[in-house]
Coordinates of C-alpha atoms and ligand atoms in Angstrom, one line a residue:
X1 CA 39.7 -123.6 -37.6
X2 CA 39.7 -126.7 -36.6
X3 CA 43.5 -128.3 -36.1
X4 CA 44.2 -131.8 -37.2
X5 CA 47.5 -133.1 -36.5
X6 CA 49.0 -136.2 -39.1
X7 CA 52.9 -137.5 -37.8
X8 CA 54.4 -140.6 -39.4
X9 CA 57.4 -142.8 -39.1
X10 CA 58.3 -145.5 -41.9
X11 CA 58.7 -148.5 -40.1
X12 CA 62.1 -149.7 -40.7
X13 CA 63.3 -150.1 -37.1
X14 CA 63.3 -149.6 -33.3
X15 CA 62.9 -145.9 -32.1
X16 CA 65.6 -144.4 -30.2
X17 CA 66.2 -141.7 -27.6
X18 CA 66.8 -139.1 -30.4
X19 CA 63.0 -139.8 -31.9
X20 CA 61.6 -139.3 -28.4
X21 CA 63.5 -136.0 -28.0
X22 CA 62.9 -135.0 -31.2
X23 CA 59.6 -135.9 -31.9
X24 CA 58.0 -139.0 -30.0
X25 CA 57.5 -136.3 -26.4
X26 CA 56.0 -133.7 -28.8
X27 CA 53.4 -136.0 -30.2
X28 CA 52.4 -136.9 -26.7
X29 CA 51.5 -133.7 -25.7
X30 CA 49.8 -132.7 -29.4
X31 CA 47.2 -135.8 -28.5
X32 CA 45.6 -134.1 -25.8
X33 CA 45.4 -130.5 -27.7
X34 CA 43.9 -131.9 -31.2
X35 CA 42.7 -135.0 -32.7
X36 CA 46.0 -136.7 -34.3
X37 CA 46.4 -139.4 -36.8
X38 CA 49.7 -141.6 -36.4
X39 CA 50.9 -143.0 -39.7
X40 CA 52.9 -146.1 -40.2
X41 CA 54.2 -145.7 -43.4
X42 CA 54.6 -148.9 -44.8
X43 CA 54.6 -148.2 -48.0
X44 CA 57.1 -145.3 -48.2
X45 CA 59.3 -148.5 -47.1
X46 CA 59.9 -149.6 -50.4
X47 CA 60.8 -146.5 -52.4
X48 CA 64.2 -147.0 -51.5
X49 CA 64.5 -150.8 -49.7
X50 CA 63.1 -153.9 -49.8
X51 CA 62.4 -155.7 -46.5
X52 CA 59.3 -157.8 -47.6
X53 CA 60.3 -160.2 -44.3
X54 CA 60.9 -157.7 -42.2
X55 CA 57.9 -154.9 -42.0
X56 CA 55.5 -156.8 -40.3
X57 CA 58.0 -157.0 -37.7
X58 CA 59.3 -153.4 -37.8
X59 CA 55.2 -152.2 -37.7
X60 CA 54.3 -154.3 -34.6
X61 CA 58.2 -152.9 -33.3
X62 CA 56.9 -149.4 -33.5
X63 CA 53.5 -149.3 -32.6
X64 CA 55.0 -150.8 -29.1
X65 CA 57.5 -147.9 -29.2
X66 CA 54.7 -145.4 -29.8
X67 CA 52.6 -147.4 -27.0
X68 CA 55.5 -147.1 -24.4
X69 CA 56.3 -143.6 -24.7
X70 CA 52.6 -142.9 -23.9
X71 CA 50.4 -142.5 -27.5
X72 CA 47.3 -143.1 -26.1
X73 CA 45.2 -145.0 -28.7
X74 CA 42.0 -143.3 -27.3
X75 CA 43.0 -140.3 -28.3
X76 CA 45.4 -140.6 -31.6
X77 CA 44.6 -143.1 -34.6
X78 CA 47.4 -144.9 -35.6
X79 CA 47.3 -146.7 -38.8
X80 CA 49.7 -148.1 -41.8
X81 CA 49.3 -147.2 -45.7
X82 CA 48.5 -150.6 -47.0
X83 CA 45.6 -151.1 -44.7
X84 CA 43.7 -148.3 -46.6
X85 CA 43.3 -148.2 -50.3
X86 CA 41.5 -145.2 -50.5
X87 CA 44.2 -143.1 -49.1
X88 CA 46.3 -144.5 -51.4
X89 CA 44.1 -144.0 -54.6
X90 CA 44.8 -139.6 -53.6
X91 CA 47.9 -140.5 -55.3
X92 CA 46.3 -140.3 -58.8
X93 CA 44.8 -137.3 -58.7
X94 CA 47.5 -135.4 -56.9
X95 CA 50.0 -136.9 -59.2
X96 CA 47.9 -135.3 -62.0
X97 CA 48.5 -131.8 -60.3
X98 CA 52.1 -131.8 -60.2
X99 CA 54.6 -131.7 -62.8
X100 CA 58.0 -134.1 -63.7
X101 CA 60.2 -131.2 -63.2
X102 CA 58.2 -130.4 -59.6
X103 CA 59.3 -134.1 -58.9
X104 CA 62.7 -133.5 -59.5
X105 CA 63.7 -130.5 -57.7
X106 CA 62.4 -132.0 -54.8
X107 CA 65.5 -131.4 -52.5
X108 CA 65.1 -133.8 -50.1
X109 CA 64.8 -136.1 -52.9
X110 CA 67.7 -135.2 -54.6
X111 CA 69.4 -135.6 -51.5
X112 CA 68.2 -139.4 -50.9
X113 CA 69.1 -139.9 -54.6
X114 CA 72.5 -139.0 -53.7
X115 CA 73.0 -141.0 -50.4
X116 CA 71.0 -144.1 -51.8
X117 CA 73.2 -147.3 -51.5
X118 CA 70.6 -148.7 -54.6
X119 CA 71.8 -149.0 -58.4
X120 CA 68.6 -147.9 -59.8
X121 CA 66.6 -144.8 -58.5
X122 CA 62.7 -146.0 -58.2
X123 CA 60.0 -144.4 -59.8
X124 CA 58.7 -144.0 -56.4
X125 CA 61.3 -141.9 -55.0
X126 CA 59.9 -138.9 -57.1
X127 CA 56.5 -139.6 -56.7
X128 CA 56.1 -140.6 -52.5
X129 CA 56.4 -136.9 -51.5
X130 CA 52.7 -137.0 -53.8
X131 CA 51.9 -139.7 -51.8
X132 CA 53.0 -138.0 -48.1
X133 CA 50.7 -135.4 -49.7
X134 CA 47.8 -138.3 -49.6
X135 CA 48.9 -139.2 -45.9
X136 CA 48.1 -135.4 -44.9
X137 CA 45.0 -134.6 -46.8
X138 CA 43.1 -137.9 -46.5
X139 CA 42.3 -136.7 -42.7
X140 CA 42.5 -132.8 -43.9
X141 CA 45.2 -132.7 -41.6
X142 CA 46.5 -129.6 -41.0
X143 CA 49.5 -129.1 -38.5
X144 CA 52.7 -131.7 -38.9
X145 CA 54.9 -132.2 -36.9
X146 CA 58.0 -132.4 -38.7
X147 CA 61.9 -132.5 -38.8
X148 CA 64.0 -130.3 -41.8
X149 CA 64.4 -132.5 -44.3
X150 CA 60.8 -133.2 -44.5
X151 CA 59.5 -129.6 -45.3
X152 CA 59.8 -129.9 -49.3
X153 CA 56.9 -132.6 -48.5
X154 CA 54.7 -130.3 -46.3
X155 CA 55.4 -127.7 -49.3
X156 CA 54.2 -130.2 -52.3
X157 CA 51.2 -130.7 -50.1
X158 CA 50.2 -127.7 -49.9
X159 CA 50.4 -127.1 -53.3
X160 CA 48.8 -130.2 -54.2
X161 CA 46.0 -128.9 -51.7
X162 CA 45.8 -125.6 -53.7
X163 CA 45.8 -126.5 -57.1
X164 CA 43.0 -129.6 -56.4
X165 CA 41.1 -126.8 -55.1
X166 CA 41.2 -124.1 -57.4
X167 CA 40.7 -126.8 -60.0
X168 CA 37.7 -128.7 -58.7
X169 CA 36.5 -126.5 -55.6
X170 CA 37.5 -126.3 -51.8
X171 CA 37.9 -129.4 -50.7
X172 CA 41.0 -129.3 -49.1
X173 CA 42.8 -126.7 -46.0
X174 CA 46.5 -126.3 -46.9
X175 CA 48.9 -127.4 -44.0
X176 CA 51.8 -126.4 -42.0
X177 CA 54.4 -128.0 -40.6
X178 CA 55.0 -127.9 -36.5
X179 CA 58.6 -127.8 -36.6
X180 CA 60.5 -129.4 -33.5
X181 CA 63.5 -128.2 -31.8
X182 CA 66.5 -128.9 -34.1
X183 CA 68.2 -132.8 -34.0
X184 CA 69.4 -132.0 -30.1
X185 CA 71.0 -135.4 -29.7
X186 CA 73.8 -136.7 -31.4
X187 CA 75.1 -140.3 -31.3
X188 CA 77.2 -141.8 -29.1
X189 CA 80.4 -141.6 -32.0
X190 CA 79.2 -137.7 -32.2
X191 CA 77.5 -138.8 -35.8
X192 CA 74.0 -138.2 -36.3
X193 CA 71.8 -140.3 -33.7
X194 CA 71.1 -143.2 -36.1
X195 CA 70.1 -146.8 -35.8
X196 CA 71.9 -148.5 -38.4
X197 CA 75.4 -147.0 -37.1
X198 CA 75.0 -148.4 -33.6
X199 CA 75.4 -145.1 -31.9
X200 CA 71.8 -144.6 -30.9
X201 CA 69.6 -145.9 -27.7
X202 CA 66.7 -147.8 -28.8
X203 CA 63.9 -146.8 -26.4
X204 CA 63.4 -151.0 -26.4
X205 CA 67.2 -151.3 -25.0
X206 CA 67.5 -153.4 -21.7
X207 CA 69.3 -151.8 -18.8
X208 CA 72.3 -153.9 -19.8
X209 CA 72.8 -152.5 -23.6
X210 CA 72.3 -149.4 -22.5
X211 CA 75.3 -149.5 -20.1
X212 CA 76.9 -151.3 -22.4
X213 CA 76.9 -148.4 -25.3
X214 CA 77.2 -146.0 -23.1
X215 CA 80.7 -147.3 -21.8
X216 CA 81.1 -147.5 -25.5
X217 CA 80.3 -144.1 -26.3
X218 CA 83.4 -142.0 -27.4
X219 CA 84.7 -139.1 -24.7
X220 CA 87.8 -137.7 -24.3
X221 CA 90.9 -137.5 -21.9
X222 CA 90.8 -134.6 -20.1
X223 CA 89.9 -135.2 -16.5
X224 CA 87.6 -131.8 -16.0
X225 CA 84.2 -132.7 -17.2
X226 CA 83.2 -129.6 -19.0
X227 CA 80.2 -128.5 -21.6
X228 CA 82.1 -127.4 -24.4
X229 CA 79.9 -128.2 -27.9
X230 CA 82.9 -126.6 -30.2
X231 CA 85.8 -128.4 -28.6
X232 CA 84.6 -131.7 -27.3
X233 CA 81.0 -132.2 -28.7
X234 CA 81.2 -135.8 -27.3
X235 CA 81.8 -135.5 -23.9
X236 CA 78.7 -132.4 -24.4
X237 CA 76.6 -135.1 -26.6
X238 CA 76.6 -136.9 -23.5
X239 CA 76.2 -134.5 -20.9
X240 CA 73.3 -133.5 -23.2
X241 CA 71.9 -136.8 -23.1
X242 CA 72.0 -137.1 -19.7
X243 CA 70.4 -133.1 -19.2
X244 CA 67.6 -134.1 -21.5
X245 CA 66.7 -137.8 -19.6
X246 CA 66.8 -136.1 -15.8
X247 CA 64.9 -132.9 -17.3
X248 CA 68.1 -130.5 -16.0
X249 CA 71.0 -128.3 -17.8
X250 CA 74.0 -130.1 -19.2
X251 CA 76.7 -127.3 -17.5
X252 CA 74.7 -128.2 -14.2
X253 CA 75.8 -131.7 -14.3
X254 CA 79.1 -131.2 -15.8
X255 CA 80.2 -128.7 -12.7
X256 CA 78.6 -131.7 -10.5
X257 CA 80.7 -134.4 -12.4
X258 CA 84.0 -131.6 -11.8
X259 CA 86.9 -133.9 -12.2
X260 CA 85.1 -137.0 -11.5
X261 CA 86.5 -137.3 -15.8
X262 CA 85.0 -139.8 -18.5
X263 CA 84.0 -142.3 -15.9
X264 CA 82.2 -140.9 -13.6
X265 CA 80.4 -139.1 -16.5
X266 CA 79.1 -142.0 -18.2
X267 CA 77.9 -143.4 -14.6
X268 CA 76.1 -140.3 -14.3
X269 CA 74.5 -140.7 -18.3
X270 CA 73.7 -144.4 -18.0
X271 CA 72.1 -143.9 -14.7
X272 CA 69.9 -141.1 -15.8
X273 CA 69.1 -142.8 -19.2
X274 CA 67.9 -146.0 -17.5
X275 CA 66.0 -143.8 -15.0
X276 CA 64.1 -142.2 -18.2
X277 CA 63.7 -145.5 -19.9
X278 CA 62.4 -147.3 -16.8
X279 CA 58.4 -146.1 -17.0
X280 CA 58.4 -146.6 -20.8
X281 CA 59.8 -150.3 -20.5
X282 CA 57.2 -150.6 -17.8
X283 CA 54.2 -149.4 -20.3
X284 CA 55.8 -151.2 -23.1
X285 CA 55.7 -154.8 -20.7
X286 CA 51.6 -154.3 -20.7
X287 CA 51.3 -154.9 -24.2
X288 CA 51.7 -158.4 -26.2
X289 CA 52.3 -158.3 -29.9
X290 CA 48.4 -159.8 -30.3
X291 CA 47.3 -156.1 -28.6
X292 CA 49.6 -154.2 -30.9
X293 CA 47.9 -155.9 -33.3
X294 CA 44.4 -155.4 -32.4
X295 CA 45.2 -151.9 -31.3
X296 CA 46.4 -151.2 -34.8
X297 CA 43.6 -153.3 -36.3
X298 CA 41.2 -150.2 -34.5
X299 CA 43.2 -147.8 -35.8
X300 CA 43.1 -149.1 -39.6
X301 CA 39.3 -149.1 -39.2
X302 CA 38.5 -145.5 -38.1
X303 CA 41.4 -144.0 -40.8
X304 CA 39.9 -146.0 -43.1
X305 CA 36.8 -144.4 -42.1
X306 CA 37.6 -140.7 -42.4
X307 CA 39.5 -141.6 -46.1
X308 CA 36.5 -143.1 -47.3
X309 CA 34.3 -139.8 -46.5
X310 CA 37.9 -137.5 -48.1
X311 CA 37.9 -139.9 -51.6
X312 CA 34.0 -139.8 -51.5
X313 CA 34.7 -135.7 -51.4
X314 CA 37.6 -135.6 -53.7
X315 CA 35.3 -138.2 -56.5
X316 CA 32.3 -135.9 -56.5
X317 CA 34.2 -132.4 -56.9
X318 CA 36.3 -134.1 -60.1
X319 CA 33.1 -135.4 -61.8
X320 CA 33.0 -138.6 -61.5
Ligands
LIG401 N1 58.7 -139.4 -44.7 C1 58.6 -139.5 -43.3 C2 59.9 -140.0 -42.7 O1 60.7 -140.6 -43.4 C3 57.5 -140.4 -42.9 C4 56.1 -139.9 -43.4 C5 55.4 -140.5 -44.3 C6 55.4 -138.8 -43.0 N2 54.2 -139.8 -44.5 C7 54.2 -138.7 -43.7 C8 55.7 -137.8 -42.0 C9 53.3 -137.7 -43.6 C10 54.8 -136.7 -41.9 C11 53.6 -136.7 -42.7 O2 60.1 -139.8 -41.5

């Protein structure tokens, strides 16, 4: 079979270190194995937010952060929701395929329902896993690279996928998720790595703020630098860190580091972080906001392209 490979981020900020580990690296090396569509899911955006002055911003933000760690727009697509309405238009027939109480057993749903800072739950928080269904099957995508929480999505497109075709006829493959190695960094507090509770490296961050949240970052005070994730997962957070930028293991460094305590242990992760970071500053300095633009303008054009041909499919198996 051919492979297609569909990944997405909604754009609501910069990328950090914990992205790239965790996905950003693995896309990079997907786009030389299989054609790969990028999504920028703008719309997603507003099932739980409302940002209308800030996602132009956030979408040029992270096509640079894709650019600068190295997705090549030769070889991967990227493109947003709102630039193509017949991706978007999937949503009614899937929708039509799925039930209320599907919807609401979603648990990943459930689970945003549950953290949501919002008074009122959107109509769109039980319907944009139909929608992720429209991201993956507009390009018959077929592998995607995912993290946990995003598997009940991956599992509502596949049985969108089914049902559309043993109601109208094959049109569609049913996909699987590629799933990364688990969440391997953790913030610099030990929380989950996470923009909005300062405890995460943007891959944008200058030499300077990344020194200055490492020196931040919480440790503890026992002089013998150790890699212990049970007893002091923050001084192992870092040493993981620090492992993952210089491409080496994090008991390795901590013998190296000995007694050299806290100190000489954030030296060690601030060094090898703005090591890492140096070449994808570098690549993100070639581009201008006007080429993100342009480049995403391209991108919009040949999705739109391949949705066109999927909604053409998908209008003459229903009938109409
Ligand atoms: N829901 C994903 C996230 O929050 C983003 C996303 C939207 C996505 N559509 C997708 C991911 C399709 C994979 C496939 O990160």
């Amino acid at each position: 079979m051919n492979d297609v490979v569909l990944t997405g981020d909604r754009p609501t900020g910069p990328l950090h270190l914990g992205h790239y580990f965790g996905s950003l690296a693995n896309r990079v090396m997907l786009q030389d194995k299989y054609p790969m569509y990028v999504l920028i899911a703008d719309y997603q955006v507003i099932t739980d937010r409302d940002l209308p002055g800030e996602i132009q911003r956030h979408t040029t933000g992270l096509l640079l952060d894709y650019l600068a760690v190295g997705i090549d727009p030769a070889k991967a697509t990227v493109f947003r929701h709102s630039a193509i309405p017949e991706l978007n238009q999937l949503l009614l027939p899937f929708l039509s395929l799925v039930s209320v109480a599907e919807l609401r057993r979603n648990p990943t749903v459930k689970d945003e329902i549950a953290h949501s800072s919002q008074a009122v739950v959107s109509g769109l928080m039980f319907t944009y896993p139909v929608h992720q269904a429209a991201d993956i099957l507009f390009c018959k995508g077929t592998l995607v690279p995912v993290g946990k929480d995003q598997l009940p999505h991956v599992e509502v497109t596949r049985t969108v996928a089914r049902r559309f075709n043993e109601r109208y006829g094959p049109v569609f493959p049913l996909p699987e998720a590629l799933m990364g190695e688990q969440p391997v960094l953790k913030g610099l507090d030990g929380g989950k790595m996470s923009k909005s509770r300062g405890n995460a490296i943007a891959l944008s961050a200058t030499e300077d703020e990344t020194a200055a949240l490492i020196r931040k970052a919480r440790t503890d005070s026992e002089r013998l630098i150790t890699f212990d994730e049970e007893r002091r997962p923050e001084v192992a957070n870092l040493l993981t860190l620090a492992g993952l930028c210089l491409g080496r293991s994090p008991r390795e460094l901590a013998d190296e580091i000995g007694d050299g305590g806290a100190a000489q242990l954030k030296r060690v992760a601030t060094e090898a972080v703005n090591e890492f970071l140096r070449p994808i500053r570098r690549r993100r300095a070639e581009y201008t906001e006007a080429d993100a633009r342009q480049i995403l303008a391209e991108g919009n054009v040949k999705a739109r392209e391949r949705a066109v041909r999927t909604l053409d499919e998908v209008q003459a198996a229903m009938g109409f």
